[in-house]
Amino acid sequence: MRDSQKLRLFLLVGLAVVALLLVVFGPAVLGRFSLNVLTRSMIYAMLALTVDLLWGYTGILTFGQAAFFGVGAYATAMVLMHIGASPSLLLLAFVAAIIVPVVLGLIVGWLSFYHGSTPLYATVISLVVPIVMTQIVFSGGVWTGSSSGLVGYDVLPLGLTGFFRLTGFCLLVLAVLAIVFVRSDAGRLLVAIRDNEARVAYLGINPARVKILLTATLAGVAGLAGFLYANASGVVAPENTGFVFGTEIVVWTALGGRGTIIGPVLGAIGIDYLSASLSGDLPFLWQLVIGGLFVVMIIVLPGGLASLVTRHFPRGKGQQSLKAMPTTADANGTDRREDVFVSIENLGKSYGSLAVLKGINLDIRPGELVSIVGPNGAGKTTMMRCLSDGTEPIEGTVTINGHNIAGLAPEGVVSLGVGRKFQVASIFDTMTVAECLRMARLRHVTPSFTRSETEIALPGPAAEILQLTGIAEIMDRPVSLLSHGQRQALELAMVVALEPKLILLDEPTAGLTKAERTTIGTVLKTLTAKLGFAAILVEHDLDFVRDISSRIVVLHHGKLVLDGTVEDVIHSEIVRTIYSGGAHV
Amino acid sequence: MNSKAILLTITSIMLATTAHAADPIKIGVPVGLSGANSVVAPSVVQAAELAVEEINAKGGVLGRPLALEIADDASGAAGAQKAFDSLIFQKEVNAVISMETSAARNAGLPIVSKGNVPYIYTSFYEGRSCNKNLFVNAWVPEQQVPPVVDNFIGKQGAKKFFLIGSDYSFGRGMLSFAKSYIEKAGATVVGEEYLPMDGSDWTAIISKVKSAGADAIITSTAGGAPNVTLTKQLRSAGVNLPYGNLAVDEGTAKSMGGDANGIFISASYVTGIDSPENKAFLAAMTKKFGAELRTPNDLSVPQYEAIYLYKAAVEKAGSVDTAAVLKALPTVSYTGPRGVISMSKQHHAPLTMYLGQVQKDGSVSVVQSYKDVDPGNQCPNL
Amino acid sequence: MTLLLDIISTAAILFIVAAGLLAIFGVLKIINFAHGAWLTVGAYCAVVTTELGLNPWFALPLAFILGALLGGLTERFIVRPLYRRPLDAILATWGLGIVIGQLITLWFGRDVHFTTALMQGTVDVLGTSYSFYRLFAVLAALAIGLGFAFLLDGTRLGLSAQAVIMNEALARALGIDTEKVRLATFMAGAGLAALAGVLLAPMTSVDPNMGVPWLTGAFMLVMVAGTSFGALAVACLLFGAAQVVVSTFLSPILGGITVAVLCAITLRIRPKWFARA
């Protein structure tokens, strides 16, 4: 592991040095043609890099980067053409080329990402944006030069080699920044969103906001590329903003190898340079070949050409060590145990004409472990959803910590102190244990944008779960290699690491061994009885429920039919008849 | 065989070998082999090939043969940059002569300036593209629009015009000139509407045409698809007003069948021009390309003539030196299929224009011709 | 009156274009980016029919069958392997669109092609003369809509498809062969797209890129409509009307982007509005 990690680092640094040498000494050996083409290819590579961050890392397939690029290029050209090209105006053009795309990126982000929007929808929007932009350019008359584009304005006085070095330098800086960022703790959040957006929201982070910020930032980067392009080429044209160009960037990224930064950069440079040299000879065939290659690659080799290389370098991570934060027994205010933390009033929920929950009233206080039992279809999981996602349309009100949660997205509910563990362990499938846990701490610990910490500090109870289940020993293991029980325990540790005041648990012991079940039960008891957490547990295993609950609620046909102590419920007639399948209460 | 004859033969062999041994003069032709222009591009390439073959058969230019370097510009800016880069800096051509879209021309111009080569543009366009290296031998709105408008007002009694175009430089440029020309001639424009370049649903505009009470239509759409959709939809909506189409060429009109019947077109070249030069040209084209022949048209013929104009300029300058050739270009002339062509007016050329009408069988009959129509003040600063 | 006819016929054309896309979206939950290519293939069927001198109506079944066959191959070899990677499936269909476009270009050339008109001329509707063919398009849209309604509610396959649309996992648990349903739907959707191509041919030019301008509008309409043909019809009428009104009273250029922009805003503000309607 360590050796391969060193090798990786060595290779990356080596690559950067070689790239720097090429940028500095390239003009001495390359001909005019190559310099010219490579300058443009490197600008395109910046765009491929932004598409990689959006698509490869965050899972947002976008055709829209062309629009931001074009807007940046047009902002530059329009300032230089219609106002002038003095040094201060060049600066103005530079600022405009970044600010305008950023603002547009915010608008597009707002349109594309909200609680409940689908990735497909965002992709279609990203297709519409360049088409609308191109239309605006066409109808811009003399301002945008319409179909002919703008040409003949003064540009940065750099010359061919100057532009080559400037773009090469910009690309290198961007690539290094991107590589450092995606390997940092903050950068892993992008992957977390790609892997499991719902989990990110239930860790209290607003994924839509992250995506909007990312879109806006990368729109700015695309704008910068546009600024360089408008200067280096001396011309801007509608096709620079078009969706055909947008799809080309995606093709380069896919062929180069998404999710590797270097792959897309080399893919863009390679394919663009090759097409400049070849397409004159075989115009239609060239597109046919690229198109065919693209389809085959997506199906057979989704990781692109880069995956042929990276598969020999498994991702090595430094040894991660776990540190338990000191626990204060009063963290959840044991002295306020009489205050109601969750108050459910007259809760009802229907899907169409089918009423799943009807008139539920329930109060839960800190330190209580309330189990919800009832046969399949009683509405237990639905109730959990209504407690953790305020955007679900419901009747009645759910008040948590004094706030009505109506309209609050999951991350908003989390910030009120609610952690939710799902029935099927919801974790980040391409990450390691330590990375998953770090994501759970992002609400409390501002992550580094440049490095990946080697130590992870968790609240005492979360650390305890990991130690009891042995996961603390395998912090560097990819979660895809964990057993079913370990996954459940990890998710529970992540939820506890949020430092919630209320934990919602949906069948946390399903499929676990007896020993694992006992461990989880012990942990839950400690959390509630000793540390003052409140917990709501949906469970089928009545023995388990009896062992750990402080209170049991029985749901049947969407109605709350019983609410009492363990003794009350276990011995009640109603429960017996429900579970024997006869009752119609 | 006497000695004099032997000497002559030897000299001619030597001349021939030196001519062949001499480096060819390279002419770069960036053209839209793919993309929007790919429909006409093959005809342009054919015309260029014929010109080069004819010139080389007669000993080339200054004893050097001409060689074509063709590159695909994909009919757009990005492709044009690649094509111009490759031609000027990789193939190191002596001149660029090409028919292209305006976007491609504009994208190529900075590269032409950097590489400092002469550039003859052979496509009609919206006008006012000015650069010291750029010459144009095809028409601009000032030359194409008047024949149509004059005919509609004078012969058809049109008073109210409706203008329809695609929303791009050429469409806007043509129709804004048409509008001012119509108003100067005393008629009115009752409507001026545009659809996006790739738009294909003209419904709303056609309904406006019908309700505006227009008595003539002039359209200037992007070539190909928009032009065809507009014509089809106009006809299917039962609009049968005098219809001047500034974007249709002979070939398209022919393949459009019944829908094109009666359309007026205005061009500097139609295959039916009755001159010895045109007949010789058509015959040579047919002989060279046979079944492969793409019908010569208003875009390919200027390409043919431009190569002869370049030849004349190089011969007058005595070298391929750019400064000398640029100085000679506006002063030379060539008599080709379209008549006498000289790019003498601010880098543009006065041209003879033909007003044609599409017949039932798709052929174009010349209604009237207008001699030496002036391109107007395109580039007063050149 | 003309305005009303414009609105109805525009909506009908939008519906014809989007119907095949919706069918595929409903069952497979992916947007078929090769949709434009199917339209084009259909239109070239009309070209071939014309060139062979056959009855132009013959192009309709020909296009449907060819589209369905190609759709079947696409589903089997491109979409199915990517079942778990829906975004990749979209990309792959996009790539396929490029390939089909280039193949058509290589075969037929880039030139605009012409087809024999299915019908010509105008008719008087309450004193307004109106294009006969556009009125026919309204009938065609109705036929497609009713045909689908019948397919979905009146046949086994349709009922299975409805089950898959609502809850695929449950449908599979109930013993429905979801793979077969997906294949059949993709074939029907592609066939329908090709059919739409034939119907468009008389109104537009036929060239390798003819499908592209229709794409964005159709995509957005389908996103808005979700999975219901009824919702699609309503969306086509509403946004088609908006397009005609904007084109008529503001500017046809704005009209060209009206559908896409209004759909995007509708989705952002009232995402479930149409699905519920």
PDB file of N, CA, C and O in Angstrom, chain A residues 32-33 36-37 40 44 135 138-139 145-149 151 229 232-235 237 239 272 275-276 279-280 283-284, chain B residues 33-34 38 72 76-79 81-82 85-86 89-90 102-103 106-107 109-110 114 126 167-170 196-198:
ATOM      1  N   ARG A  32       5.024  26.166 -35.702  1.00  0.00           N
ATOM      2  CA  ARG A  32       3.938  27.126 -35.539  1.00  0.00           C
ATOM      3  C   ARG A  32       2.582  26.442 -35.497  1.00  0.00           C
ATOM      4  O   ARG A  32       1.723  26.775 -34.692  1.00  0.00           O
ATOM      5  N   PHE A  33       2.414  25.495 -36.386  1.00  0.00           N
ATOM      6  CA  PHE A  33       1.128  24.790 -36.476  1.00  0.00           C
ATOM      7  C   PHE A  33       0.819  24.083 -35.164  1.00  0.00           C
ATOM      8  O   PHE A  33      -0.256  24.245 -34.589  1.00  0.00           O
ATOM      9  N   ASN A  36       0.000  26.482 -32.303  1.00  0.00           N
ATOM     10  CA  ASN A  36      -1.335  27.049 -32.462  1.00  0.00           C
ATOM     11  C   ASN A  36      -2.409  26.047 -32.046  1.00  0.00           C
ATOM     12  O   ASN A  36      -3.312  26.357 -31.280  1.00  0.00           O
ATOM     13  N   VAL A  37      -2.302  24.846 -32.574  1.00  0.00           N
ATOM     14  CA  VAL A  37      -3.310  23.833 -32.295  1.00  0.00           C
ATOM     15  C   VAL A  37      -3.277  23.436 -30.828  1.00  0.00           C
ATOM     16  O   VAL A  37      -4.309  23.309 -30.175  1.00  0.00           O
ATOM     17  N   ARG A  40      -4.957  25.816 -28.433  1.00  0.00           N
ATOM     18  CA  ARG A  40      -6.417  25.643 -28.411  1.00  0.00           C
ATOM     19  C   ARG A  40      -6.784  24.336 -27.685  1.00  0.00           C
ATOM     20  O   ARG A  40      -7.695  24.305 -26.872  1.00  0.00           O
ATOM     21  N   TYR A  44      -9.276  23.704 -24.451  1.00  0.00           N
ATOM     22  CA  TYR A  44     -10.359  22.715 -24.414  1.00  0.00           C
ATOM     23  C   TYR A  44     -10.150  21.748 -23.249  1.00  0.00           C
ATOM     24  O   TYR A  44     -11.104  21.292 -22.628  1.00  0.00           O
ATOM     25  N   GLN A 135     -28.876  30.721 -29.321  1.00  0.00           N
ATOM     26  CA  GLN A 135     -29.948  31.512 -29.907  1.00  0.00           C
ATOM     27  C   GLN A 135     -29.776  32.976 -29.569  1.00  0.00           C
ATOM     28  O   GLN A 135     -29.960  33.856 -30.413  1.00  0.00           O
ATOM     29  N   PHE A 138     -27.140  34.404 -31.717  1.00  0.00           N
ATOM     30  CA  PHE A 138     -27.611  34.621 -33.085  1.00  0.00           C
ATOM     31  C   PHE A 138     -28.451  35.884 -33.188  1.00  0.00           C
ATOM     32  O   PHE A 138     -28.367  36.625 -34.158  1.00  0.00           O
ATOM     33  N   SER A 139     -29.285  36.142 -32.165  1.00  0.00           N
ATOM     34  CA  SER A 139     -30.138  37.322 -32.294  1.00  0.00           C
ATOM     35  C   SER A 139     -29.469  38.576 -31.765  1.00  0.00           C
ATOM     36  O   SER A 139     -30.105  39.606 -31.669  1.00  0.00           O
ATOM     37  N   GLY A 145     -22.292  39.819 -33.238  1.00  0.00           N
ATOM     38  CA  GLY A 145     -21.863  39.433 -34.573  1.00  0.00           C
ATOM     39  C   GLY A 145     -22.708  38.325 -35.167  1.00  0.00           C
ATOM     40  O   GLY A 145     -22.381  37.781 -36.210  1.00  0.00           O
ATOM     41  N   SER A 146     -23.805  37.967 -34.467  1.00  0.00           N
ATOM     42  CA  SER A 146     -24.717  36.938 -34.965  1.00  0.00           C
ATOM     43  C   SER A 146     -23.964  35.695 -35.423  1.00  0.00           C
ATOM     44  O   SER A 146     -23.024  35.277 -34.766  1.00  0.00           O
ATOM     45  N   SER A 147     -24.349  35.141 -36.579  1.00  0.00           N
ATOM     46  CA  SER A 147     -23.761  33.870 -37.005  1.00  0.00           C
ATOM     47  C   SER A 147     -22.285  33.997 -37.361  1.00  0.00           C
ATOM     48  O   SER A 147     -21.550  33.026 -37.347  1.00  0.00           O
ATOM     49  N   SER A 148     -21.842  35.209 -37.710  1.00  0.00           N
ATOM     50  CA  SER A 148     -20.453  35.360 -38.155  1.00  0.00           C
ATOM     51  C   SER A 148     -19.487  35.444 -36.991  1.00  0.00           C
ATOM     52  O   SER A 148     -18.281  35.366 -37.175  1.00  0.00           O
ATOM     53  N   GLY A 149     -20.005  35.655 -35.803  1.00  0.00           N
ATOM     54  CA  GLY A 149     -19.116  35.791 -34.666  1.00  0.00           C
ATOM     55  C   GLY A 149     -18.433  37.146 -34.660  1.00  0.00           C
ATOM     56  O   GLY A 149     -18.737  38.028 -35.471  1.00  0.00           O
ATOM     57  N   VAL A 151     -14.774  39.248 -34.731  1.00  0.00           N
ATOM     58  CA  VAL A 151     -13.389  39.080 -35.158  1.00  0.00           C
ATOM     59  C   VAL A 151     -12.791  40.466 -35.348  1.00  0.00           C
ATOM     60  O   VAL A 151     -13.512  41.436 -35.555  1.00  0.00           O
ATOM     61  N   TYR A 229      -9.393  31.764 -24.757  1.00  0.00           N
ATOM     62  CA  TYR A 229      -9.707  31.406 -26.141  1.00  0.00           C
ATOM     63  C   TYR A 229      -9.934  32.655 -26.988  1.00  0.00           C
ATOM     64  O   TYR A 229      -9.385  32.779 -28.086  1.00  0.00           O
ATOM     65  N   ALA A 232      -6.486  34.182 -27.506  1.00  0.00           N
ATOM     66  CA  ALA A 232      -5.515  33.411 -28.278  1.00  0.00           C
ATOM     67  C   ALA A 232      -5.943  33.248 -29.738  1.00  0.00           C
ATOM     68  O   ALA A 232      -5.124  33.287 -30.638  1.00  0.00           O
ATOM     69  N   SER A 233      -7.272  33.067 -29.952  1.00  0.00           N
ATOM     70  CA  SER A 233      -7.701  32.804 -31.330  1.00  0.00           C
ATOM     71  C   SER A 233      -8.098  34.086 -32.043  1.00  0.00           C
ATOM     72  O   SER A 233      -8.135  34.136 -33.263  1.00  0.00           O
ATOM     73  N   GLY A 234      -8.436  35.123 -31.286  1.00  0.00           N
ATOM     74  CA  GLY A 234      -8.818  36.378 -31.913  1.00  0.00           C
ATOM     75  C   GLY A 234     -10.188  36.345 -32.555  1.00  0.00           C
ATOM     76  O   GLY A 234     -10.540  37.225 -33.336  1.00  0.00           O
ATOM     77  N   VAL A 235     -10.978  35.337 -32.250  1.00  0.00           N
ATOM     78  CA  VAL A 235     -12.308  35.261 -32.855  1.00  0.00           C
ATOM     79  C   VAL A 235     -13.208  34.463 -31.916  1.00  0.00           C
ATOM     80  O   VAL A 235     -12.762  33.559 -31.219  1.00  0.00           O
ATOM     81  N   ALA A 237     -17.220  32.598 -32.038  1.00  0.00           N
ATOM     82  CA  ALA A 237     -18.295  32.249 -32.961  1.00  0.00           C
ATOM     83  C   ALA A 237     -19.391  31.511 -32.193  1.00  0.00           C
ATOM     84  O   ALA A 237     -19.128  30.954 -31.127  1.00  0.00           O
ATOM     85  N   GLU A 239     -20.739  28.716 -32.499  1.00  0.00           N
ATOM     86  CA  GLU A 239     -20.549  27.292 -32.190  1.00  0.00           C
ATOM     87  C   GLU A 239     -19.713  27.078 -30.928  1.00  0.00           C
ATOM     88  O   GLU A 239     -19.747  26.009 -30.351  1.00  0.00           O
ATOM     89  N   ASP A 272      -8.296  16.404 -29.892  1.00  0.00           N
ATOM     90  CA  ASP A 272      -8.396  17.647 -30.656  1.00  0.00           C
ATOM     91  C   ASP A 272      -7.202  17.805 -31.595  1.00  0.00           C
ATOM     92  O   ASP A 272      -7.355  18.213 -32.749  1.00  0.00           O
ATOM     93  N   SER A 275      -7.647  15.425 -34.460  1.00  0.00           N
ATOM     94  CA  SER A 275      -8.693  15.808 -35.406  1.00  0.00           C
ATOM     95  C   SER A 275      -8.218  16.976 -36.258  1.00  0.00           C
ATOM     96  O   SER A 275      -8.549  17.079 -37.425  1.00  0.00           O
ATOM     97  N   ALA A 276      -7.382  17.866 -35.670  1.00  0.00           N
ATOM     98  CA  ALA A 276      -6.842  18.956 -36.482  1.00  0.00           C
ATOM     99  C   ALA A 276      -5.949  18.405 -37.575  1.00  0.00           C
ATOM    100  O   ALA A 276      -5.910  18.920 -38.685  1.00  0.00           O
ATOM    101  N   SER A 279      -8.804  15.419 -39.720  1.00  0.00           N
ATOM    102  CA  SER A 279     -10.184  15.544 -40.187  1.00  0.00           C
ATOM    103  C   SER A 279     -10.259  16.110 -41.593  1.00  0.00           C
ATOM    104  O   SER A 279     -11.232  15.888 -42.299  1.00  0.00           O
ATOM    105  N   GLY A 280      -9.235  16.838 -42.017  1.00  0.00           N
ATOM    106  CA  GLY A 280      -9.257  17.351 -43.379  1.00  0.00           C
ATOM    107  C   GLY A 280      -9.280  16.220 -44.385  1.00  0.00           C
ATOM    108  O   GLY A 280      -9.869  16.326 -45.457  1.00  0.00           O
ATOM    109  N   PRO A 283     -13.358  13.799 -43.389  1.00  0.00           N
ATOM    110  CA  PRO A 283     -14.274  14.571 -42.557  1.00  0.00           C
ATOM    111  C   PRO A 283     -15.410  13.766 -41.927  1.00  0.00           C
ATOM    112  O   PRO A 283     -15.628  13.869 -40.734  1.00  0.00           O
ATOM    113  N   PHE A 284     -16.121  12.967 -42.717  1.00  0.00           N
ATOM    114  CA  PHE A 284     -17.281  12.282 -42.159  1.00  0.00           C
ATOM    115  C   PHE A 284     -16.864  11.051 -41.367  1.00  0.00           C
ATOM    116  O   PHE A 284     -17.407  10.759 -40.317  1.00  0.00           O
TER     117      PHE A 284
ATOM    118  N   LEU B  33     -16.317  20.584 -46.228  1.00  0.00           N
ATOM    119  CA  LEU B  33     -16.596  19.218 -46.712  1.00  0.00           C
ATOM    120  C   LEU B  33     -17.610  18.523 -45.806  1.00  0.00           C
ATOM    121  O   LEU B  33     -18.365  17.663 -46.236  1.00  0.00           O
ATOM    122  N   SER B  34     -17.613  18.903 -44.509  1.00  0.00           N
ATOM    123  CA  SER B  34     -18.661  18.411 -43.624  1.00  0.00           C
ATOM    124  C   SER B  34     -19.403  19.633 -43.092  1.00  0.00           C
ATOM    125  O   SER B  34     -18.967  20.757 -43.265  1.00  0.00           O
ATOM    126  N   SER B  38     -21.475  21.250 -46.825  1.00  0.00           N
ATOM    127  CA  SER B  38     -20.981  20.058 -47.501  1.00  0.00           C
ATOM    128  C   SER B  38     -21.805  19.706 -48.737  1.00  0.00           C
ATOM    129  O   SER B  38     -21.387  18.899 -49.544  1.00  0.00           O
ATOM    130  N   ASP B  72     -10.856  20.494 -44.731  1.00  0.00           N
ATOM    131  CA  ASP B  72     -12.252  20.602 -44.291  1.00  0.00           C
ATOM    132  C   ASP B  72     -12.342  21.615 -43.163  1.00  0.00           C
ATOM    133  O   ASP B  72     -11.631  21.523 -42.169  1.00  0.00           O
ATOM    134  N   GLY B  76     -17.652  25.744 -40.059  1.00  0.00           N
ATOM    135  CA  GLY B  76     -17.802  26.584 -38.879  1.00  0.00           C
ATOM    136  C   GLY B  76     -16.482  27.147 -38.397  1.00  0.00           C
ATOM    137  O   GLY B  76     -15.421  26.919 -38.999  1.00  0.00           O
ATOM    138  N   ALA B  77     -16.553  27.904 -37.309  1.00  0.00           N
ATOM    139  CA  ALA B  77     -15.390  28.637 -36.820  1.00  0.00           C
ATOM    140  C   ALA B  77     -14.292  27.702 -36.310  1.00  0.00           C
ATOM    141  O   ALA B  77     -13.128  27.844 -36.670  1.00  0.00           O
ATOM    142  N   ALA B  78     -14.694  26.745 -35.462  1.00  0.00           N
ATOM    143  CA  ALA B  78     -13.678  25.890 -34.855  1.00  0.00           C
ATOM    144  C   ALA B  78     -12.933  25.092 -35.920  1.00  0.00           C
ATOM    145  O   ALA B  78     -11.702  25.002 -35.915  1.00  0.00           O
ATOM    146  N   GLY B  79     -13.699  24.537 -36.869  1.00  0.00           N
ATOM    147  CA  GLY B  79     -13.090  23.762 -37.940  1.00  0.00           C
ATOM    148  C   GLY B  79     -12.214  24.639 -38.817  1.00  0.00           C
ATOM    149  O   GLY B  79     -11.145  24.228 -39.271  1.00  0.00           O
ATOM    150  N   GLN B  81     -10.533  27.276 -37.941  1.00  0.00           N
ATOM    151  CA  GLN B  81      -9.252  27.555 -37.289  1.00  0.00           C
ATOM    152  C   GLN B  81      -8.266  26.429 -37.547  1.00  0.00           C
ATOM    153  O   GLN B  81      -7.113  26.660 -37.885  1.00  0.00           O
ATOM    154  N   LYS B  82      -8.762  25.198 -37.388  1.00  0.00           N
ATOM    155  CA  LYS B  82      -7.878  24.058 -37.640  1.00  0.00           C
ATOM    156  C   LYS B  82      -7.405  24.056 -39.090  1.00  0.00           C
ATOM    157  O   LYS B  82      -6.231  23.877 -39.382  1.00  0.00           O
ATOM    158  N   ASP B  85      -4.991  27.009 -39.831  1.00  0.00           N
ATOM    159  CA  ASP B  85      -3.714  26.716 -39.179  1.00  0.00           C
ATOM    160  C   ASP B  85      -2.916  25.718 -40.000  1.00  0.00           C
ATOM    161  O   ASP B  85      -1.740  25.911 -40.281  1.00  0.00           O
ATOM    162  N   SER B  86      -3.603  24.644 -40.345  1.00  0.00           N
ATOM    163  CA  SER B  86      -2.939  23.570 -41.056  1.00  0.00           C
ATOM    164  C   SER B  86      -2.438  24.040 -42.420  1.00  0.00           C
ATOM    165  O   SER B  86      -1.308  23.775 -42.817  1.00  0.00           O
ATOM    166  N   PHE B  89       0.262  27.290 -41.789  1.00  0.00           N
ATOM    167  CA  PHE B  89       1.500  27.057 -41.031  1.00  0.00           C
ATOM    168  C   PHE B  89       2.093  25.672 -41.226  1.00  0.00           C
ATOM    169  O   PHE B  89       3.251  25.444 -40.959  1.00  0.00           O
ATOM    170  N   GLN B  90       1.267  24.713 -41.642  1.00  0.00           N
ATOM    171  CA  GLN B  90       1.803  23.366 -41.828  1.00  0.00           C
ATOM    172  C   GLN B  90       2.124  23.114 -43.296  1.00  0.00           C
ATOM    173  O   GLN B  90       3.222  22.751 -43.649  1.00  0.00           O
ATOM    174  N   SER B 102     -19.681  32.584 -43.306  1.00  0.00           N
ATOM    175  CA  SER B 102     -19.118  33.811 -42.740  1.00  0.00           C
ATOM    176  C   SER B 102     -18.385  33.530 -41.446  1.00  0.00           C
ATOM    177  O   SER B 102     -17.356  34.145 -41.153  1.00  0.00           O
ATOM    178  N   ALA B 103     -18.919  32.605 -40.643  1.00  0.00           N
ATOM    179  CA  ALA B 103     -18.252  32.277 -39.380  1.00  0.00           C
ATOM    180  C   ALA B 103     -16.864  31.706 -39.652  1.00  0.00           C
ATOM    181  O   ALA B 103     -15.893  32.059 -38.982  1.00  0.00           O
ATOM    182  N   ASN B 106     -14.518  34.513 -40.876  1.00  0.00           N
ATOM    183  CA  ASN B 106     -14.083  35.352 -39.760  1.00  0.00           C
ATOM    184  C   ASN B 106     -13.074  34.644 -38.871  1.00  0.00           C
ATOM    185  O   ASN B 106     -12.140  35.263 -38.375  1.00  0.00           O
ATOM    186  N   ALA B 107     -13.278  33.357 -38.668  1.00  0.00           N
ATOM    187  CA  ALA B 107     -12.349  32.611 -37.821  1.00  0.00           C
ATOM    188  C   ALA B 107     -10.994  32.501 -38.505  1.00  0.00           C
ATOM    189  O   ALA B 107      -9.950  32.477 -37.847  1.00  0.00           O
ATOM    190  N   LEU B 109      -9.690  34.712 -40.677  1.00  0.00           N
ATOM    191  CA  LEU B 109      -9.015  35.991 -40.957  1.00  0.00           C
ATOM    192  C   LEU B 109      -7.821  36.295 -40.037  1.00  0.00           C
ATOM    193  O   LEU B 109      -6.760  36.687 -40.542  1.00  0.00           O
ATOM    194  N   PRO B 110      -7.965  36.122 -38.706  1.00  0.00           N
ATOM    195  CA  PRO B 110      -6.782  36.417 -37.865  1.00  0.00           C
ATOM    196  C   PRO B 110      -5.591  35.539 -38.236  1.00  0.00           C
ATOM    197  O   PRO B 110      -4.441  35.995 -38.157  1.00  0.00           O
ATOM    198  N   LYS B 114      -1.928  36.715 -39.452  1.00  0.00           N
ATOM    199  CA  LYS B 114      -0.693  36.260 -38.815  1.00  0.00           C
ATOM    200  C   LYS B 114       0.260  35.662 -39.841  1.00  0.00           C
ATOM    201  O   LYS B 114       1.456  35.912 -39.820  1.00  0.00           O
ATOM    202  N   GLU B 126     -22.927  38.708 -46.570  1.00  0.00           N
ATOM    203  CA  GLU B 126     -23.709  39.878 -46.177  1.00  0.00           C
ATOM    204  C   GLU B 126     -22.958  41.195 -46.324  1.00  0.00           C
ATOM    205  O   GLU B 126     -23.533  42.259 -46.143  1.00  0.00           O
ATOM    206  N   ASP B 167     -32.429  33.831 -38.605  1.00  0.00           N
ATOM    207  CA  ASP B 167     -31.793  34.797 -37.729  1.00  0.00           C
ATOM    208  C   ASP B 167     -30.287  34.570 -37.712  1.00  0.00           C
ATOM    209  O   ASP B 167     -29.755  33.928 -36.821  1.00  0.00           O
ATOM    210  N   TYR B 168     -29.605  35.075 -38.719  1.00  0.00           N
ATOM    211  CA  TYR B 168     -28.142  35.033 -38.725  1.00  0.00           C
ATOM    212  C   TYR B 168     -27.625  36.181 -39.579  1.00  0.00           C
ATOM    213  O   TYR B 168     -28.410  36.916 -40.180  1.00  0.00           O
ATOM    214  N   SER B 169     -26.311  36.344 -39.592  1.00  0.00           N
ATOM    215  CA  SER B 169     -25.759  37.548 -40.215  1.00  0.00           C
ATOM    216  C   SER B 169     -26.261  37.750 -41.632  1.00  0.00           C
ATOM    217  O   SER B 169     -26.681  38.842 -42.009  1.00  0.00           O
ATOM    218  N   PHE B 170     -26.209  36.664 -42.418  1.00  0.00           N
ATOM    219  CA  PHE B 170     -26.568  36.796 -43.826  1.00  0.00           C
ATOM    220  C   PHE B 170     -28.048  37.149 -43.966  1.00  0.00           C
ATOM    221  O   PHE B 170     -28.416  38.083 -44.684  1.00  0.00           O
ATOM    222  N   PRO B 196     -35.119  31.188 -35.735  1.00  0.00           N
ATOM    223  CA  PRO B 196     -33.745  30.714 -35.480  1.00  0.00           C
ATOM    224  C   PRO B 196     -33.230  29.884 -36.653  1.00  0.00           C
ATOM    225  O   PRO B 196     -34.002  29.287 -37.394  1.00  0.00           O
ATOM    226  N   MET B 197     -31.920  29.844 -36.771  1.00  0.00           N
ATOM    227  CA  MET B 197     -31.294  29.214 -37.936  1.00  0.00           C
ATOM    228  C   MET B 197     -31.690  27.748 -38.121  1.00  0.00           C
ATOM    229  O   MET B 197     -31.816  27.277 -39.239  1.00  0.00           O
ATOM    230  N   ASP B 198     -31.892  27.036 -37.000  1.00  0.00           N
ATOM    231  CA  ASP B 198     -32.270  25.639 -37.166  1.00  0.00           C
ATOM    232  C   ASP B 198     -33.776  25.458 -37.010  1.00  0.00           C
ATOM    233  O   ASP B 198     -34.271  24.351 -36.909  1.00  0.00           O
TER     234      ASP B 198
END
